[in-house]
PDB file of C-alpha atoms in Angstrom:
ATOM      1  CA  MET A   1      15.243  31.905  41.292  1.00  0.00           C
ATOM      2  CA  ILE A   2      12.554  29.652  42.727  1.00  0.00           C
ATOM      3  CA  THR A   3       9.432  31.669  43.496  1.00  0.00           C
ATOM      4  CA  ASP A   4       6.285  31.197  45.548  1.00  0.00           C
ATOM      5  CA  GLU A   5       4.477  30.791  42.227  1.00  0.00           C
ATOM      6  CA  ASP A   6       6.706  27.808  41.333  1.00  0.00           C
ATOM      7  CA  VAL A   7       5.842  26.136  44.638  1.00  0.00           C
ATOM      8  CA  GLU A   8       2.152  26.986  44.317  1.00  0.00           C
ATOM      9  CA  GLU A   9       2.064  25.455  40.818  1.00  0.00           C
ATOM     10  CA  ILE A  10       3.469  22.158  42.111  1.00  0.00           C
ATOM     11  CA  VAL A  11       1.021  22.104  45.034  1.00  0.00           C
ATOM     12  CA  TYR A  12      -1.917  23.093  42.816  1.00  0.00           C
ATOM     13  CA  GLN A  13      -1.100  20.364  40.294  1.00  0.00           C
ATOM     14  CA  ALA A  14      -0.856  17.782  43.107  1.00  0.00           C
ATOM     15  CA  ALA A  15      -4.243  18.881  44.405  1.00  0.00           C
ATOM     16  CA  GLY A  16      -5.682  18.250  40.959  1.00  0.00           C
ATOM     17  CA  ASP A  17      -4.058  14.943  40.115  1.00  0.00           C
ATOM     18  CA  SER A  18      -3.498  13.611  43.666  1.00  0.00           C
ATOM     19  CA  ASP A  19       0.163  12.904  42.893  1.00  0.00           C
ATOM     20  CA  HIS A  20       1.361  14.099  46.285  1.00  0.00           C
ATOM     21  CA  ARG A  21       4.374  11.772  46.223  1.00  0.00           C
ATOM     22  CA  GLY A  22       5.506  13.262  42.920  1.00  0.00           C
ATOM     23  CA  ALA A  23       4.986  16.779  44.243  1.00  0.00           C
ATOM     24  CA  ALA A  24       6.978  15.968  47.383  1.00  0.00           C
ATOM     25  CA  THR A  25       9.836  14.617  45.276  1.00  0.00           C
ATOM     26  CA  ARG A  26       9.838  17.746  43.081  1.00  0.00           C
ATOM     27  CA  LEU A  27       9.821  20.033  46.120  1.00  0.00           C
ATOM     28  CA  GLU A  28      12.708  18.136  47.697  1.00  0.00           C
ATOM     29  CA  ALA A  29      14.657  18.472  44.448  1.00  0.00           C
ATOM     30  CA  LEU A  30      14.042  22.238  44.560  1.00  0.00           C
ATOM     31  CA  ALA A  31      15.252  22.305  48.170  1.00  0.00           C
ATOM     32  CA  ASP A  32      18.569  20.904  46.984  1.00  0.00           C
ATOM     33  CA  ARG A  33      18.980  23.700  44.403  1.00  0.00           C
ATOM     34  CA  THR A  34      20.262  26.059  47.091  1.00  0.00           C
ATOM     35  CA  THR A  35      21.749  28.607  44.691  1.00  0.00           C
ATOM     36  CA  GLU A  36      18.228  29.295  43.432  1.00  0.00           C
ATOM     37  CA  HIS A  37      16.612  30.157  46.787  1.00  0.00           C
ATOM     38  CA  SER A  38      15.624  33.604  47.960  1.00  0.00           C
ATOM     39  CA  ALA A  39      13.184  34.778  50.589  1.00  0.00           C
ATOM     40  CA  PRO A  40      10.453  33.779  51.142  1.00  0.00           C
ATOM     41  CA  VAL A  41      11.320  30.500  49.394  1.00  0.00           C
ATOM     42  CA  THR A  42      14.066  28.895  51.457  1.00  0.00           C
ATOM     43  CA  ARG A  43      15.458  25.404  51.775  1.00  0.00           C
ATOM     44  CA  ALA A  44      13.533  24.957  55.046  1.00  0.00           C
ATOM     45  CA  SER A  45      10.257  26.196  53.543  1.00  0.00           C
ATOM     46  CA  LEU A  46      10.658  23.811  50.590  1.00  0.00           C
ATOM     47  CA  PHE A  47      11.240  20.891  52.953  1.00  0.00           C
ATOM     48  CA  VAL A  48       8.111  21.906  54.891  1.00  0.00           C
ATOM     49  CA  ASP A  49       6.124  22.000  51.638  1.00  0.00           C
ATOM     50  CA  ALA A  50       7.527  18.581  50.684  1.00  0.00           C
ATOM     51  CA  GLY A  51       6.632  17.228  54.134  1.00  0.00           C
ATOM     52  CA  SER A  52       3.100  18.503  53.701  1.00  0.00           C
ATOM     53  CA  GLN A  53       2.796  16.632  50.412  1.00  0.00           C
ATOM     54  CA  TRP A  54       4.133  13.434  52.017  1.00  0.00           C
ATOM     55  CA  GLY A  55       1.511  13.901  54.730  1.00  0.00           C
ATOM     56  CA  LEU A  56      -1.214  14.246  52.108  1.00  0.00           C
ATOM     57  CA  ALA A  57       0.072  10.965  50.659  1.00  0.00           C
ATOM     58  CA  ASP A  58      -0.321   9.525  54.177  1.00  0.00           C
ATOM     59  CA  ASP A  59       3.406   8.742  54.373  1.00  0.00           C
ATOM     60  CA  TRP A  60       4.206  10.147  57.780  1.00  0.00           C
ATOM     61  CA  SER A  61       7.732   8.722  58.002  1.00  0.00           C
ATOM     62  CA  GLU A  62       8.688  10.632  54.840  1.00  0.00           C
ATOM     63  CA  ALA A  63       6.921  13.744  56.152  1.00  0.00           C
ATOM     64  CA  ILE A  64       8.877  13.469  59.405  1.00  0.00           C
ATOM     65  CA  ARG A  65      12.128  13.110  57.442  1.00  0.00           C
ATOM     66  CA  CYS A  66      11.378  16.314  55.518  1.00  0.00           C
ATOM     67  CA  TYR A  67      10.319  18.254  58.607  1.00  0.00           C
ATOM     68  CA  ARG A  68      13.504  17.164  60.393  1.00  0.00           C
ATOM     69  CA  ALA A  69      15.483  18.406  57.386  1.00  0.00           C
ATOM     70  CA  ALA A  70      13.670  21.768  57.589  1.00  0.00           C
ATOM     71  CA  VAL A  71      14.445  22.081  61.298  1.00  0.00           C
ATOM     72  CA  ALA A  72      18.086  21.099  60.766  1.00  0.00           C
ATOM     73  CA  ASP A  73      18.470  23.524  57.867  1.00  0.00           C
ATOM     74  CA  GLY A  74      17.500  26.482  60.028  1.00  0.00           C
ATOM     75  CA  SER A  75      16.786  28.869  57.162  1.00  0.00           C
ATOM     76  CA  ASP A  76      13.898  31.285  57.470  1.00  0.00           C
ATOM     77  CA  CYS A  77      10.509  29.573  57.623  1.00  0.00           C
ATOM     78  CA  SER A  78       7.281  30.678  59.211  1.00  0.00           C
ATOM     79  CA  PRO A  79       5.855  29.301  61.337  1.00  0.00           C
ATOM     80  CA  ASP A  80       8.652  27.378  63.003  1.00  0.00           C
ATOM     81  CA  PRO A  81       8.963  24.036  61.146  1.00  0.00           C
ATOM     82  CA  ARG A  82       8.985  22.222  64.482  1.00  0.00           C
ATOM     83  CA  VAL A  83       5.189  22.680  64.604  1.00  0.00           C
ATOM     84  CA  TRP A  84       4.811  20.552  61.471  1.00  0.00           C
ATOM     85  CA  LEU A  85       7.243  17.969  62.823  1.00  0.00           C
ATOM     86  CA  HIS A  86       5.133  17.869  65.999  1.00  0.00           C
ATOM     87  CA  ASP A  87       1.975  17.272  63.958  1.00  0.00           C
ATOM     88  CA  ALA A  88       3.580  14.493  61.901  1.00  0.00           C
ATOM     89  CA  LEU A  89       4.909  12.793  65.033  1.00  0.00           C
ATOM     90  CA  LEU A  90       1.418  12.748  66.540  1.00  0.00           C
ATOM     91  CA  ARG A  91      -0.105  11.412  63.323  1.00  0.00           C
ATOM     92  CA  ASP A  92       2.626   8.768  63.111  1.00  0.00           C
ATOM     93  CA  GLY A  93       1.872   7.523  66.643  1.00  0.00           C
ATOM     94  CA  GLN A  94       4.945   8.989  68.337  1.00  0.00           C
ATOM     95  CA  PRO A  95       3.345  10.941  71.216  1.00  0.00           C
ATOM     96  CA  GLU A  96       6.407  10.845  73.503  1.00  0.00           C
ATOM     97  CA  GLU A  97       8.663  12.530  70.965  1.00  0.00           C
ATOM     98  CA  ALA A  98       5.883  14.993  70.138  1.00  0.00           C
ATOM     99  CA  ALA A  99       5.606  15.822  73.859  1.00  0.00           C
ATOM    100  CA  ARG A 100       9.352  16.509  74.047  1.00  0.00           C
ATOM    101  CA  LEU A 101       9.065  18.793  71.046  1.00  0.00           C
ATOM    102  CA  ARG A 102       6.135  20.644  72.661  1.00  0.00           C
ATOM    103  CA  LEU A 103       8.319  21.343  75.705  1.00  0.00           C
ATOM    104  CA  GLU A 104      10.978  22.746  73.405  1.00  0.00           C
ATOM    105  CA  LEU A 105       8.460  24.905  71.566  1.00  0.00           C
ATOM    106  CA  ARG A 106       6.898  26.088  74.807  1.00  0.00           C
ATOM    107  CA  SER A 107      10.239  27.208  76.230  1.00  0.00           C
ATOM    108  CA  ALA A 108      11.062  29.099  73.025  1.00  0.00           C
ATOM    109  CA  ARG A 109       8.267  31.556  73.996  1.00  0.00           C
ATOM    110  CA  SER A 110       7.470  32.492  70.410  1.00  0.00           C
ATOM    111  CA  ASN A 111       5.348  35.537  69.680  1.00  0.00           C
ATOM    112  CA  ASP A 112       4.094  33.968  66.441  1.00  0.00           C
ATOM    113  CA  PRO A 113       0.404  33.018  66.798  1.00  0.00           C
ATOM    114  CA  GLY A 114       0.882  30.426  64.046  1.00  0.00           C
ATOM    115  CA  VAL A 115       3.095  28.340  66.325  1.00  0.00           C
ATOM    116  CA  TYR A 116       0.420  28.056  68.997  1.00  0.00           C
ATOM    117  CA  GLU A 117      -2.420  27.532  66.552  1.00  0.00           C
ATOM    118  CA  ALA A 118      -0.602  24.723  64.725  1.00  0.00           C
ATOM    119  CA  VAL A 119       0.339  22.894  67.927  1.00  0.00           C
ATOM    120  CA  ALA A 120      -3.144  23.337  69.409  1.00  0.00           C
ATOM    121  CA  GLU A 121      -4.877  22.109  66.262  1.00  0.00           C
ATOM    122  CA  SER A 122      -2.585  19.060  66.115  1.00  0.00           C
ATOM    123  CA  LEU A 123      -3.504  18.266  69.705  1.00  0.00           C
ATOM    124  CA  GLU A 124      -7.172  18.819  68.941  1.00  0.00           C
ATOM    125  CA  HIS A 125      -6.893  16.434  65.986  1.00  0.00           C
ATOM    126  CA  VAL A 126      -5.766  13.626  68.321  1.00  0.00           C
ATOM    127  CA  ASP A 127      -8.424  14.563  70.928  1.00  0.00           C
ATOM    128  CA  ALA A 128      -5.900  15.906  73.451  1.00  0.00           C
ATOM    129  CA  LEU A 129      -8.413  18.662  74.154  1.00  0.00           C
ATOM    130  CA  THR A 130      -7.125  19.881  77.517  1.00  0.00           C
ATOM    131  CA  GLU A 131      -3.652  20.398  76.078  1.00  0.00           C
ATOM    132  CA  ALA A 132      -5.109  22.008  72.949  1.00  0.00           C
ATOM    133  CA  HIS A 133      -6.996  24.426  75.203  1.00  0.00           C
ATOM    134  CA  THR A 134      -3.744  25.245  77.002  1.00  0.00           C
ATOM    135  CA  TRP A 135      -1.923  25.978  73.733  1.00  0.00           C
ATOM    136  CA  PHE A 136      -4.691  28.171  72.294  1.00  0.00           C
ATOM    137  CA  THR A 137      -4.881  30.124  75.565  1.00  0.00           C
ATOM    138  CA  MET A 138      -1.105  30.373  76.011  1.00  0.00           C
ATOM    139  CA  GLY A 139      -0.742  31.542  72.423  1.00  0.00           C
ATOM    140  CA  TYR A 140      -3.280  34.291  72.887  1.00  0.00           C
ATOM    141  CA  HIS A 141      -1.650  35.580  76.057  1.00  0.00           C
ATOM    142  CA  ARG A 142       1.902  35.343  74.710  1.00  0.00           C
ATOM    143  CA  CYS A 143       0.995  37.125  71.481  1.00  0.00           C
ATOM    144  CA  GLU A 144      -1.665  39.639  72.531  1.00  0.00           C
ATOM    145  CA  ASN A 145       0.889  42.471  72.808  1.00  0.00           C
ATOM    146  CA  ALA A 146       3.070  41.322  69.913  1.00  0.00           C
ATOM    147  CA  PRO A 147       3.079  43.188  66.606  1.00  0.00           C
ATOM    148  CA  VAL A 148       0.761  40.733  64.854  1.00  0.00           C
ATOM    149  CA  PRO A 149      -2.526  41.267  63.016  1.00  0.00           C
ATOM    150  CA  ASP A 150      -5.536  41.151  65.344  1.00  0.00           C
ATOM    151  CA  PHE A 151      -7.285  38.501  63.265  1.00  0.00           C
ATOM    152  CA  LEU A 152      -4.507  36.012  64.114  1.00  0.00           C
ATOM    153  CA  LEU A 153      -5.258  36.530  67.805  1.00  0.00           C
ATOM    154  CA  ASP A 154      -8.970  36.173  67.068  1.00  0.00           C
ATOM    155  CA  LEU A 155      -8.313  32.853  65.313  1.00  0.00           C
ATOM    156  CA  LEU A 156      -6.541  31.571  68.434  1.00  0.00           C
ATOM    157  CA  LEU A 157      -9.618  32.514  70.454  1.00  0.00           C
ATOM    158  CA  VAL A 158     -11.949  30.855  67.943  1.00  0.00           C
ATOM    159  CA  GLY A 159      -9.962  27.621  68.281  1.00  0.00           C
ATOM    160  CA  ARG A 160      -9.948  27.988  72.050  1.00  0.00           C
ATOM    161  CA  ARG A 161     -13.713  28.489  72.077  1.00  0.00           C
ATOM    162  CA  ARG A 162     -14.236  25.425  69.878  1.00  0.00           C
ATOM    163  CA  VAL A 163     -12.173  23.250  72.242  1.00  0.00           C
ATOM    164  CA  ARG A 164     -13.827  24.713  75.344  1.00  0.00           C
ATOM    165  CA  THR A 165     -17.221  23.851  73.868  1.00  0.00           C
ATOM    166  CA  ARG A 166     -16.109  20.260  73.279  1.00  0.00           C
ATOM    167  CA  LEU A 167     -14.788  20.121  76.857  1.00  0.00           C
ATOM    168  CA  GLY A 168     -18.106  21.439  78.204  1.00  0.00           C
ATOM    169  CA  HIS A 169     -16.577  24.578  79.763  1.00  0.00           C
ATOM    170  CA  PRO A 170     -18.843  27.575  80.396  1.00  0.00           C
ATOM    171  CA  SER A 171     -18.347  30.645  78.229  1.00  0.00           C
ATOM    172  CA  ASP A 172     -15.855  33.234  79.506  1.00  0.00           C
ATOM    173  CA  ASP A 173     -14.672  36.710  78.418  1.00  0.00           C
ATOM    174  CA  LEU A 174     -12.257  35.337  75.808  1.00  0.00           C
ATOM    175  CA  ASP A 175     -15.029  33.167  74.367  1.00  0.00           C
ATOM    176  CA  ARG A 176     -17.147  36.293  73.986  1.00  0.00           C
ATOM    177  CA  ILE A 177     -14.339  37.976  72.015  1.00  0.00           C
ATOM    178  CA  ALA A 178     -14.213  34.907  69.749  1.00  0.00           C
ATOM    179  CA  GLU A 179     -17.989  35.064  69.267  1.00  0.00           C
ATOM    180  CA  GLU A 180     -17.800  38.777  68.382  1.00  0.00           C
ATOM    181  CA  TYR A 181     -15.122  37.990  65.792  1.00  0.00           C
ATOM    182  CA  LEU A 182     -17.195  35.163  64.307  1.00  0.00           C
ATOM    183  CA  ASN A 183     -20.279  37.402  64.179  1.00  0.00           C
ATOM    184  CA  SER A 184     -18.305  40.185  62.485  1.00  0.00           C
ATOM    185  CA  THR A 185     -17.045  37.822  59.776  1.00  0.00           C
ATOM    186  CA  ALA A 186     -20.344  36.008  59.161  1.00  0.00           C
ATOM    187  CA  ILE A 187     -21.673  36.286  55.644  1.00  0.00           C
ATOM    188  CA  ASP A 188     -25.317  37.273  55.550  1.00  0.00           C
TER     189      ASP A 188
END
């Protein structure tokens, strides 16, 4: 069976030798070995990992192809592989399709903070700060009563605070929670 350690070894090697294209190809080959998959390594997760490697190789069309394959596969993958497709579409200069995907993600009403964080950070990366603020805030409110670790909610608020600062917004109660979290994790 293909394990997390197998995937991590491929990714680690690519980080060392910068052969992201080779790593992507190996991960796609593993995705096709469906009889060797078991949770948490699924066909979709392997396509997401391959897409990430294509992105690191700055080949966004190949990354998009892999992310589409992950979405189409539908096997278990967290967060939703559509967030990575959204990111690749933005980086590839396809904002209209990315906007359609955001609408789809928004209406899914996920209670996974990772969905909101990934979309918000992608928007922040392309300087769509008002929308990034919306996604960080929406994620916090949609997930605050979900059974998720508190630090994931805090990370949404830290991202929200960062964007609000860039937008020049005054500090509010949620910003103060983010500041408390940052202060509690600061290394002296």
